[in-house]
Amino acid sequence: MKVLNFYGGAAIGKSTIAADIFSKLKRRGYKTELVGEYAKWLWYQNATDIVRDQLYLFAEQVHRLKTLQAYGVEYAVCDSPLPLNIIYNCEPDDLFDELVMHEHAKFDNVEYLLRRNDAFISIDGRKETDLARAKVKDDEIRAVLDSHGITYTEISPWETDKVLLDMGVK
């Protein structure tokens, strides 16, 4: 199973491009699933105490991916890739980071880092409440990807056709 991962801070367009890619792959007949951001779902339910438990959120994302893989899904499209757990872990821990990267490496990952458009869109009640804070998170994400040797392609959030071409999908 190929896992298409989209990285970037809040409101950069991860969910939008993931949904677009998911839709295009589904319509072309590929067995594809969208693996949305579990933490966002919890925010909508006002379960903010659970959102602070990064180990739980990480385990939920890994479980989703392993389940899809077990059922023969060809493409999992993620707007919340596993390495983002390192960024959002409030209690930095090298062992946790190693676990995240160990599980991440078990998948056939295709990585995309999104370029921010400064025409900022409001964020749905989450921590990064302004453009400046979101840009700081963008920089932190790039640093984690680079420090863990994750190779990525940098694209704009509307470049879905480039993603499809990269994958050889017509």
CSV table of N, CA and C in Angstrom, one decimal:
chain,number,residue,atom,x,y,z
A,1,MET,N,0.9,-1.2,0.0
A,1,MET,CA,0.0,0.0,0.0
A,1,MET,C,0.9,1.2,0.0
A,2,LYS,N,0.6,2.2,-0.9
A,2,LYS,CA,1.3,3.4,-0.9
A,2,LYS,C,0.5,4.4,0.0
A,3,VAL,N,1.3,5.1,0.9
A,3,VAL,CA,0.7,6.1,1.8
A,3,VAL,C,1.2,7.4,1.3
A,4,LEU,N,0.2,8.3,0.9
A,4,LEU,CA,0.5,9.6,0.4
A,4,LEU,C,0.3,10.5,1.6
A,5,ASN,N,1.5,11.2,2.0
A,5,ASN,CA,1.5,12.0,3.2
A,5,ASN,C,1.6,13.5,2.8
A,6,PHE,N,0.8,14.3,3.4
A,6,PHE,CA,0.8,15.7,3.1
A,6,PHE,C,1.1,16.4,4.4
A,7,TYR,N,2.2,17.2,4.4
A,7,TYR,CA,2.8,17.9,5.6
A,7,TYR,C,2.6,19.4,5.5
A,8,GLY,N,2.4,20.0,6.6
A,8,GLY,CA,2.4,21.5,6.7
A,8,GLY,C,1.6,21.9,8.0
A,9,GLY,N,1.8,23.1,8.4
A,9,GLY,CA,1.1,23.6,9.6
A,9,GLY,C,-0.4,23.7,9.3
A,10,ALA,N,-1.1,24.2,10.3
A,10,ALA,CA,-2.5,24.4,10.3
A,10,ALA,C,-2.9,25.3,9.1
A,11,ALA,N,-4.0,24.9,8.5
A,11,ALA,CA,-4.7,25.7,7.4
A,11,ALA,C,-3.8,25.9,6.2
A,12,ILE,N,-2.9,25.0,6.0
A,12,ILE,CA,-2.0,25.2,4.8
A,12,ILE,C,-2.7,24.5,3.6
A,13,GLY,N,-3.6,23.6,3.8
A,13,GLY,CA,-4.3,22.9,2.7
A,13,GLY,C,-4.2,21.4,2.7
A,14,LYS,N,-3.7,20.8,3.8
A,14,LYS,CA,-3.5,19.4,3.8
A,14,LYS,C,-4.8,18.6,3.6
A,15,SER,N,-5.8,18.9,4.3
A,15,SER,CA,-7.1,18.2,4.2
A,15,SER,C,-7.7,18.4,2.8
A,16,THR,N,-7.5,19.6,2.2
A,16,THR,CA,-8.1,19.9,0.9
A,16,THR,C,-7.4,19.1,-0.2
A,17,ILE,N,-6.1,19.1,-0.2
A,17,ILE,CA,-5.4,18.4,-1.2
A,17,ILE,C,-5.6,16.9,-1.0
A,18,ALA,N,-5.6,16.4,0.2
A,18,ALA,CA,-5.8,15.0,0.5
A,18,ALA,C,-7.2,14.5,0.0
A,19,ALA,N,-8.2,15.3,0.2
A,19,ALA,CA,-9.5,15.0,-0.3
A,19,ALA,C,-9.6,15.0,-1.8
A,20,ASP,N,-8.9,15.9,-2.4
A,20,ASP,CA,-8.9,16.0,-3.9
A,20,ASP,C,-8.2,14.8,-4.5
A,21,ILE,N,-7.1,14.4,-3.9
A,21,ILE,CA,-6.3,13.3,-4.4
A,21,ILE,C,-7.2,12.0,-4.2
A,22,PHE,N,-7.7,11.9,-3.0
A,22,PHE,CA,-8.6,10.7,-2.7
A,22,PHE,C,-9.7,10.6,-3.7
A,23,SER,N,-10.4,11.7,-4.0
A,23,SER,CA,-11.5,11.7,-4.9
A,23,SER,C,-11.0,11.2,-6.3
A,24,LYS,N,-9.9,11.8,-6.8
A,24,LYS,CA,-9.4,11.5,-8.1
A,24,LYS,C,-9.0,10.0,-8.2
A,25,LEU,N,-8.3,9.5,-7.2
A,25,LEU,CA,-7.9,8.1,-7.3
A,25,LEU,C,-9.1,7.2,-7.2
A,26,LYS,N,-10.1,7.5,-6.4
A,26,LYS,CA,-11.3,6.7,-6.3
A,26,LYS,C,-12.1,6.6,-7.6
A,27,ARG,N,-12.2,7.8,-8.2
A,27,ARG,CA,-12.9,7.9,-9.5
A,27,ARG,C,-12.2,7.2,-10.6
A,28,ARG,N,-10.9,7.0,-10.5
A,28,ARG,CA,-10.1,6.2,-11.5
A,28,ARG,C,-10.1,4.7,-11.2
A,29,GLY,N,-10.8,4.3,-10.2
A,29,GLY,CA,-11.0,2.9,-9.9
A,29,GLY,C,-9.9,2.3,-8.9
A,30,TYR,N,-9.1,3.1,-8.3
A,30,TYR,CA,-8.1,2.6,-7.3
A,30,TYR,C,-8.8,2.4,-6.0
A,31,LYS,N,-8.4,1.3,-5.3
A,31,LYS,CA,-8.8,1.1,-3.9
A,31,LYS,C,-8.1,2.0,-3.0
A,32,THR,N,-8.8,3.1,-2.7
A,32,THR,CA,-8.2,4.2,-2.0
A,32,THR,C,-9.0,4.6,-0.8
A,33,GLU,N,-8.3,5.0,0.3
A,33,GLU,CA,-9.0,5.5,1.5
A,33,GLU,C,-8.4,6.8,2.0
A,34,LEU,N,-9.2,7.7,2.6
A,34,LEU,CA,-8.7,8.9,3.2
A,34,LEU,C,-8.5,8.7,4.7
A,35,VAL,N,-7.3,8.9,5.1
A,35,VAL,CA,-7.0,8.8,6.6
A,35,VAL,C,-6.9,10.2,7.1
A,36,GLY,N,-8.1,10.7,7.6
A,36,GLY,CA,-8.1,12.0,8.2
A,36,GLY,C,-7.5,12.2,9.5
A,37,GLU,N,-7.3,13.4,9.9
A,37,GLU,CA,-6.6,13.8,11.1
A,37,GLU,C,-7.6,13.5,12.3
A,38,TYR,N,-7.2,12.5,13.1
A,38,TYR,CA,-8.0,12.0,14.2
A,38,TYR,C,-8.1,13.1,15.3
A,39,ALA,N,-7.0,13.9,15.5
A,39,ALA,CA,-7.1,15.0,16.5
A,39,ALA,C,-8.1,16.0,16.1
A,40,LYS,N,-8.3,16.3,14.8
A,40,LYS,CA,-9.3,17.3,14.4
A,40,LYS,C,-10.7,16.8,14.8
A,41,TRP,N,-10.9,15.5,14.6
A,41,TRP,CA,-12.2,15.0,14.9
A,41,TRP,C,-12.5,15.1,16.4
A,42,LEU,N,-11.4,14.9,17.2
A,42,LEU,CA,-11.6,15.1,18.7
A,42,LEU,C,-11.8,16.6,19.1
A,43,TRP,N,-11.2,17.5,18.3
A,43,TRP,CA,-11.4,18.9,18.6
A,43,TRP,C,-12.9,19.3,18.4
A,44,TYR,N,-13.4,18.7,17.3
A,44,TYR,CA,-14.8,19.0,17.0
A,44,TYR,C,-15.7,18.5,18.1
A,45,GLN,N,-15.3,17.4,18.8
A,45,GLN,CA,-16.1,16.9,19.9
A,45,GLN,C,-15.8,17.5,21.2
A,46,ASN,N,-14.9,18.5,21.2
A,46,ASN,CA,-14.5,19.2,22.4
A,46,ASN,C,-13.7,18.3,23.4
A,47,ALA,N,-13.1,17.2,22.9
A,47,ALA,CA,-12.3,16.3,23.7
A,47,ALA,C,-10.9,16.7,23.8
A,48,THR,N,-10.7,17.9,24.3
A,48,THR,CA,-9.3,18.5,24.3
A,48,THR,C,-8.4,17.8,25.2
A,49,ASP,N,-8.8,17.1,26.2
A,49,ASP,CA,-7.9,16.4,27.1
A,49,ASP,C,-7.3,15.2,26.3
A,50,ILE,N,-8.0,14.5,25.4
A,50,ILE,CA,-7.5,13.4,24.7
A,50,ILE,C,-6.5,13.9,23.6
A,51,VAL,N,-6.8,15.1,23.1
A,51,VAL,CA,-5.9,15.6,22.0
A,51,VAL,C,-4.4,15.8,22.6
A,52,ARG,N,-4.3,16.0,23.9
A,52,ARG,CA,-3.0,16.2,24.5
A,52,ARG,C,-2.2,14.8,24.6
A,53,ASP,N,-2.9,13.7,24.4
A,53,ASP,CA,-2.3,12.4,24.5
A,53,ASP,C,-1.7,12.0,23.2
A,54,GLN,N,-0.5,12.4,22.8
A,54,GLN,CA,0.1,12.1,21.5
A,54,GLN,C,0.3,10.7,21.3
A,55,LEU,N,0.6,9.9,22.3
A,55,LEU,CA,0.8,8.5,22.1
A,55,LEU,C,-0.5,7.8,21.6
A,56,TYR,N,-1.6,8.2,22.2
A,56,TYR,CA,-2.9,7.7,21.8
A,56,TYR,C,-3.3,8.1,20.4
A,57,LEU,N,-3.0,9.3,20.0
A,57,LEU,CA,-3.3,9.8,18.7
A,57,LEU,C,-2.4,9.0,17.7
A,58,PHE,N,-1.2,8.9,18.0
A,58,PHE,CA,-0.3,8.1,17.1
A,58,PHE,C,-0.7,6.7,16.9
A,59,ALA,N,-1.1,6.0,18.0
A,59,ALA,CA,-1.5,4.6,18.0
A,59,ALA,C,-2.8,4.5,17.1
A,60,GLU,N,-3.7,5.5,17.2
A,60,GLU,CA,-4.9,5.5,16.4
A,60,GLU,C,-4.6,5.6,14.9
A,61,GLN,N,-3.7,6.5,14.6
A,61,GLN,CA,-3.3,6.6,13.1
A,61,GLN,C,-2.6,5.4,12.6
A,62,VAL,N,-1.7,4.8,13.4
A,62,VAL,CA,-1.0,3.6,13.0
A,62,VAL,C,-2.0,2.4,12.8
A,63,HIS,N,-3.0,2.3,13.7
A,63,HIS,CA,-4.0,1.3,13.6
A,63,HIS,C,-4.8,1.5,12.3
A,64,ARG,N,-5.2,2.7,12.0
A,64,ARG,CA,-5.9,2.9,10.8
A,64,ARG,C,-5.1,2.5,9.5
A,65,LEU,N,-3.9,2.8,9.5
A,65,LEU,CA,-3.1,2.5,8.3
A,65,LEU,C,-2.9,1.0,8.2
A,66,LYS,N,-2.6,0.3,9.3
A,66,LYS,CA,-2.4,-1.1,9.3
A,66,LYS,C,-3.7,-1.9,8.9
A,67,THR,N,-4.8,-1.4,9.4
A,67,THR,CA,-6.1,-2.0,9.0
A,67,THR,C,-6.3,-1.8,7.5
A,68,LEU,N,-6.1,-0.7,6.9
A,68,LEU,CA,-6.2,-0.5,5.5
A,68,LEU,C,-5.3,-1.4,4.7
A,69,GLN,N,-4.1,-1.5,5.2
A,69,GLN,CA,-3.1,-2.4,4.5
A,69,GLN,C,-3.6,-3.8,4.5
A,70,ALA,N,-4.1,-4.3,5.7
A,70,ALA,CA,-4.6,-5.6,5.8
A,70,ALA,C,-5.7,-5.9,4.9
A,71,TYR,N,-6.5,-4.9,4.5
A,71,TYR,CA,-7.6,-5.1,3.6
A,71,TYR,C,-7.3,-4.8,2.2
A,72,GLY,N,-6.1,-4.7,1.8
A,72,GLY,CA,-5.7,-4.6,0.4
A,72,GLY,C,-5.9,-3.2,-0.2
A,73,VAL,N,-6.0,-2.2,0.6
A,73,VAL,CA,-6.1,-0.8,0.0
A,73,VAL,C,-4.8,-0.5,-0.7
A,74,GLU,N,-5.0,0.1,-1.9
A,74,GLU,CA,-3.8,0.4,-2.7
A,74,GLU,C,-3.2,1.7,-2.3
A,75,TYR,N,-4.0,2.7,-2.0
A,75,TYR,CA,-3.5,4.1,-1.6
A,75,TYR,C,-4.2,4.5,-0.3
A,76,ALA,N,-3.5,4.9,0.7
A,76,ALA,CA,-4.0,5.6,1.8
A,76,ALA,C,-3.5,7.1,1.7
A,77,VAL,N,-4.5,8.0,1.8
A,77,VAL,CA,-4.1,9.4,1.6
A,77,VAL,C,-4.3,10.1,3.0
A,78,CYS,N,-3.2,10.6,3.5
A,78,CYS,CA,-3.1,11.1,4.9
A,78,CYS,C,-2.9,12.6,4.9
A,79,ASP,N,-3.7,13.3,5.7
A,79,ASP,CA,-3.5,14.7,5.9
A,79,ASP,C,-2.9,14.9,7.3
A,80,SER,N,-2.6,13.8,8.0
A,80,SER,CA,-1.9,13.8,9.3
A,80,SER,C,-0.9,12.7,9.3
A,81,PRO,N,0.2,12.8,8.6
A,81,PRO,CA,1.2,11.8,8.6
A,81,PRO,C,1.8,11.4,9.9
A,82,LEU,N,2.2,10.2,10.1
A,82,LEU,CA,2.7,9.8,11.4
A,82,LEU,C,3.8,10.7,12.0
A,83,PRO,N,4.8,11.1,11.2
A,83,PRO,CA,5.9,12.0,11.7
A,83,PRO,C,5.4,13.3,12.4
A,84,LEU,N,4.2,13.7,12.0
A,84,LEU,CA,3.6,15.0,12.7
A,84,LEU,C,3.4,14.7,14.2
A,85,ASN,N,3.3,13.5,14.6
A,85,ASN,CA,3.2,13.2,16.0
A,85,ASN,C,4.4,13.7,16.8
A,86,ILE,N,5.6,13.7,16.1
A,86,ILE,CA,6.8,14.2,16.8
A,86,ILE,C,6.6,15.7,17.0
A,87,ILE,N,6.1,16.4,16.1
A,87,ILE,CA,5.9,17.9,16.2
A,87,ILE,C,5.0,18.3,17.3
A,88,TYR,N,3.9,17.5,17.4
A,88,TYR,CA,2.8,17.9,18.3
A,88,TYR,C,2.9,17.3,19.7
A,89,ASN,N,4.0,16.5,19.9
A,89,ASN,CA,4.1,15.8,21.2
A,89,ASN,C,4.6,16.9,22.2
A,90,CYS,N,3.8,17.2,23.2
A,90,CYS,CA,4.1,18.2,24.2
A,90,CYS,C,5.2,17.9,25.1
A,91,GLU,N,5.5,16.6,25.2
A,91,GLU,CA,6.6,16.1,26.1
A,91,GLU,C,7.6,15.4,25.2
A,92,PRO,N,8.6,16.2,24.6
A,92,PRO,CA,9.5,15.6,23.7
A,92,PRO,C,10.2,14.4,24.4
A,93,ASP,N,10.4,13.3,23.5
A,93,ASP,CA,10.9,12.1,24.0
A,93,ASP,C,11.6,11.3,22.9
A,94,ASP,N,12.9,11.1,23.0
A,94,ASP,CA,13.6,10.5,21.9
A,94,ASP,C,13.1,9.1,21.6
A,95,LEU,N,12.7,8.4,22.6
A,95,LEU,CA,12.1,7.0,22.4
A,95,LEU,C,10.8,7.0,21.6
A,96,PHE,N,10.0,8.0,21.9
A,96,PHE,CA,8.7,8.2,21.2
A,96,PHE,C,9.0,8.5,19.7
A,97,ASP,N,10.0,9.4,19.5
A,97,ASP,CA,10.3,9.8,18.2
A,97,ASP,C,10.8,8.6,17.4
A,98,GLU,N,11.6,7.7,18.0
A,98,GLU,CA,12.1,6.5,17.4
A,98,GLU,C,11.0,5.6,17.0
A,99,LEU,N,10.0,5.5,17.9
A,99,LEU,CA,8.8,4.6,17.6
A,99,LEU,C,8.1,5.1,16.5
A,100,VAL,N,7.8,6.4,16.4
A,100,VAL,CA,7.1,7.1,15.3
A,100,VAL,C,7.8,6.8,14.0
A,101,MET,N,9.1,7.0,13.9
A,101,MET,CA,9.9,6.8,12.7
A,101,MET,C,9.9,5.3,12.3
A,102,HIS,N,10.0,4.4,13.3
A,102,HIS,CA,10.0,3.0,13.1
A,102,HIS,C,8.7,2.5,12.4
A,103,GLU,N,7.6,3.0,12.9
A,103,GLU,CA,6.3,2.6,12.4
A,103,GLU,C,6.1,3.3,11.0
A,104,HIS,N,6.5,4.5,10.9
A,104,HIS,CA,6.4,5.2,9.6
A,104,HIS,C,7.2,4.5,8.5
A,105,ALA,N,8.3,3.9,8.8
A,105,ALA,CA,9.2,3.2,7.8
A,105,ALA,C,8.6,1.9,7.4
A,106,LYS,N,7.6,1.4,8.0
A,106,LYS,CA,6.9,0.1,7.6
A,106,LYS,C,6.0,0.3,6.4
A,107,PHE,N,5.8,1.5,6.0
A,107,PHE,CA,4.9,1.8,4.9
A,107,PHE,C,5.6,2.3,3.7
A,108,ASP,N,5.1,2.2,2.5
A,108,ASP,CA,5.6,2.7,1.3
A,108,ASP,C,5.1,4.2,1.2
A,109,ASN,N,5.9,5.1,1.8
A,109,ASN,CA,5.4,6.5,1.9
A,109,ASN,C,5.9,7.3,0.7
A,110,VAL,N,5.0,8.2,0.3
A,110,VAL,CA,5.3,9.2,-0.7
A,110,VAL,C,5.0,10.5,0.0
A,111,GLU,N,6.0,11.4,0.2
A,111,GLU,CA,5.9,12.6,1.1
A,111,GLU,C,5.8,13.9,0.3
A,112,TYR,N,4.9,14.7,0.7
A,112,TYR,CA,4.7,16.1,0.1
A,112,TYR,C,4.7,17.1,1.2
A,113,LEU,N,5.5,18.1,1.1
A,113,LEU,CA,5.5,19.2,2.0
A,113,LEU,C,4.8,20.4,1.3
A,114,LEU,N,3.8,20.9,1.9
A,114,LEU,CA,3.0,22.0,1.2
A,114,LEU,C,3.6,23.4,1.5
A,115,ARG,N,3.6,24.2,0.4
A,115,ARG,CA,4.1,25.6,0.5
A,115,ARG,C,2.8,26.4,0.9
A,116,ARG,N,3.1,27.3,1.9
A,116,ARG,CA,2.0,28.1,2.4
A,116,ARG,C,1.7,29.2,1.5
A,117,ASN,N,0.4,29.5,1.3
A,117,ASN,CA,-0.1,30.7,0.6
A,117,ASN,C,-0.5,31.7,1.7
A,118,ASP,N,0.0,32.8,1.7
A,118,ASP,CA,-0.2,33.8,2.8
A,118,ASP,C,-1.7,34.3,2.9
A,119,ALA,N,-2.5,34.0,1.9
A,119,ALA,CA,-3.9,34.3,2.0
A,119,ALA,C,-4.5,33.3,2.9
A,120,PHE,N,-4.2,33.5,4.2
A,120,PHE,CA,-4.5,32.6,5.3
A,120,PHE,C,-6.0,32.4,5.5
A,121,ILE,N,-6.4,31.1,5.7
A,121,ILE,CA,-7.7,30.8,6.0
A,121,ILE,C,-7.9,30.6,7.5
A,122,SER,N,-9.0,30.9,8.0
A,122,SER,CA,-9.2,30.7,9.5
A,122,SER,C,-9.1,29.3,9.9
A,123,ILE,N,-8.7,29.0,11.1
A,123,ILE,CA,-8.5,27.7,11.6
A,123,ILE,C,-9.6,27.3,12.5
A,124,ASP,N,-10.0,26.0,12.4
A,124,ASP,CA,-11.2,25.5,13.1
A,124,ASP,C,-10.9,25.3,14.6
A,125,GLY,N,-10.7,26.3,15.4
A,125,GLY,CA,-10.6,26.2,16.8
A,125,GLY,C,-9.3,25.5,17.4
A,126,ARG,N,-8.3,25.5,16.6
A,126,ARG,CA,-7.1,24.8,17.1
A,126,ARG,C,-6.0,25.8,17.5
A,127,LYS,N,-4.9,25.2,18.0
A,127,LYS,CA,-3.8,26.1,18.6
A,127,LYS,C,-3.3,27.2,17.7
A,128,GLU,N,-2.9,26.8,16.5
A,128,GLU,CA,-2.3,27.8,15.6
A,128,GLU,C,-3.3,28.8,15.1
A,129,THR,N,-3.6,29.9,15.9
A,129,THR,CA,-4.7,30.7,15.6
A,129,THR,C,-4.3,31.9,14.7
A,130,ASP,N,-3.1,32.0,14.3
A,130,ASP,CA,-2.8,33.1,13.4
A,130,ASP,C,-1.7,32.6,12.4
A,131,LEU,N,-1.5,33.4,11.4
A,131,LEU,CA,-0.6,33.1,10.3
A,131,LEU,C,0.9,32.9,10.9
A,132,ALA,N,1.3,33.8,11.7
A,132,ALA,CA,2.7,33.7,12.3
A,132,ALA,C,2.9,32.4,13.0
A,133,ARG,N,2.0,32.0,13.8
A,133,ARG,CA,2.2,30.7,14.6
A,133,ARG,C,2.1,29.5,13.6
A,134,ALA,N,1.3,29.6,12.6
A,134,ALA,CA,1.2,28.5,11.6
A,134,ALA,C,2.5,28.4,10.9
A,135,LYS,N,3.1,29.5,10.5
A,135,LYS,CA,4.4,29.5,9.8
A,135,LYS,C,5.5,28.9,10.7
A,136,VAL,N,5.5,29.2,12.0
A,136,VAL,CA,6.5,28.6,12.9
A,136,VAL,C,6.3,27.1,12.9
A,137,LYS,N,5.1,26.6,12.9
A,137,LYS,CA,4.9,25.2,12.8
A,137,LYS,C,5.4,24.6,11.5
A,138,ASP,N,5.1,25.3,10.4
A,138,ASP,CA,5.7,24.9,9.1
A,138,ASP,C,7.2,24.7,9.1
A,139,ASP,N,7.9,25.6,9.8
A,139,ASP,CA,9.3,25.5,9.9
A,139,ASP,C,9.7,24.3,10.8
A,140,GLU,N,9.0,24.1,11.8
A,140,GLU,CA,9.3,23.0,12.7
A,140,GLU,C,9.1,21.6,12.0
A,141,ILE,N,8.1,21.6,11.1
A,141,ILE,CA,7.8,20.4,10.4
A,141,ILE,C,8.9,20.1,9.4
A,142,ARG,N,9.3,21.1,8.7
A,142,ARG,CA,10.5,21.0,7.7
A,142,ARG,C,11.7,20.5,8.5
A,143,ALA,N,12.0,21.0,9.6
A,143,ALA,CA,13.2,20.6,10.4
A,143,ALA,C,13.1,19.2,10.8
A,144,VAL,N,11.9,18.7,11.2
A,144,VAL,CA,11.8,17.3,11.6
A,144,VAL,C,11.9,16.4,10.4
A,145,LEU,N,11.3,16.7,9.3
A,145,LEU,CA,11.5,15.9,8.1
A,145,LEU,C,13.0,15.8,7.7
A,146,ASP,N,13.6,17.0,7.7
A,146,ASP,CA,15.0,17.0,7.3
A,146,ASP,C,15.9,16.2,8.3
A,147,SER,N,15.7,16.4,9.6
A,147,SER,CA,16.5,15.7,10.6
A,147,SER,C,16.3,14.2,10.6
A,148,HIS,N,15.2,13.8,10.2
A,148,HIS,CA,14.9,12.3,10.2
A,148,HIS,C,15.1,11.7,8.8
A,149,GLY,N,15.7,12.5,7.9
A,149,GLY,CA,16.0,12.0,6.5
A,149,GLY,C,14.8,11.6,5.7
A,150,ILE,N,13.7,12.3,5.9
A,150,ILE,CA,12.5,12.0,5.1
A,150,ILE,C,12.6,12.9,3.9
A,151,THR,N,12.6,12.2,2.7
A,151,THR,CA,12.7,12.8,1.4
A,151,THR,C,11.3,13.2,1.0
A,152,TYR,N,11.1,14.5,0.6
A,152,TYR,CA,9.8,15.0,0.3
A,152,TYR,C,9.9,15.9,-1.0
A,153,THR,N,8.7,16.0,-1.6
A,153,THR,CA,8.6,17.0,-2.7
A,153,THR,C,7.8,18.1,-2.2
A,154,GLU,N,8.3,19.3,-2.5
A,154,GLU,CA,7.6,20.5,-2.0
A,154,GLU,C,6.6,21.0,-3.1
A,155,ILE,N,5.4,21.1,-2.8
A,155,ILE,CA,4.3,21.5,-3.8
A,155,ILE,C,3.4,22.5,-3.1
A,156,SER,N,2.6,23.2,-4.0
A,156,SER,CA,1.5,24.0,-3.5
A,156,SER,C,0.3,23.2,-3.3
A,157,PRO,N,-0.6,23.6,-2.4
A,157,PRO,CA,-1.7,22.7,-2.1
A,157,PRO,C,-2.7,22.4,-3.2
A,158,TRP,N,-2.6,23.1,-4.3
A,158,TRP,CA,-3.5,22.9,-5.4
A,158,TRP,C,-2.8,22.1,-6.5
A,159,GLU,N,-1.7,21.5,-6.3
A,159,GLU,CA,-0.9,20.8,-7.4
A,159,GLU,C,-1.3,19.3,-7.3
A,160,THR,N,-2.6,18.9,-7.3
A,160,THR,CA,-3.0,17.5,-7.3
A,160,THR,C,-2.6,16.8,-8.5
A,161,ASP,N,-2.6,17.4,-9.7
A,161,ASP,CA,-2.2,16.7,-10.9
A,161,ASP,C,-0.7,16.3,-10.9
A,162,LYS,N,0.1,17.1,-10.2
A,162,LYS,CA,1.6,16.8,-10.1
A,162,LYS,C,1.7,15.5,-9.2
A,163,VAL,N,0.9,15.4,-8.2
A,163,VAL,CA,1.0,14.2,-7.3
A,163,VAL,C,0.6,13.0,-8.1
A,164,LEU,N,-0.5,13.1,-8.9
A,164,LEU,CA,-1.0,12.0,-9.7
A,164,LEU,C,0.1,11.6,-10.8
A,165,LEU,N,0.7,12.6,-11.4
A,165,LEU,CA,1.8,12.3,-12.4
A,165,LEU,C,3.0,11.6,-11.7
A,166,ASP,N,3.3,12.1,-10.5
A,166,ASP,CA,4.4,11.5,-9.8
A,166,ASP,C,4.2,10.0,-9.6
A,167,MET,N,2.9,9.6,-9.4
A,167,MET,CA,2.6,8.3,-9.1
A,167,MET,C,2.3,7.4,-10.4
A,168,GLY,N,2.3,8.1,-11.5
A,168,GLY,CA,2.1,7.4,-12.7
A,168,GLY,C,0.6,7.1,-13.0
A,169,VAL,N,-0.3,7.9,-12.3
A,169,VAL,CA,-1.7,7.7,-12.5
A,169,VAL,C,-2.2,8.7,-13.6
A,170,LYS,N,-3.0,8.2,-14.5
A,170,LYS,CA,-3.5,9.0,-15.6
A,170,LYS,C,-4.9,9.4,-15.4
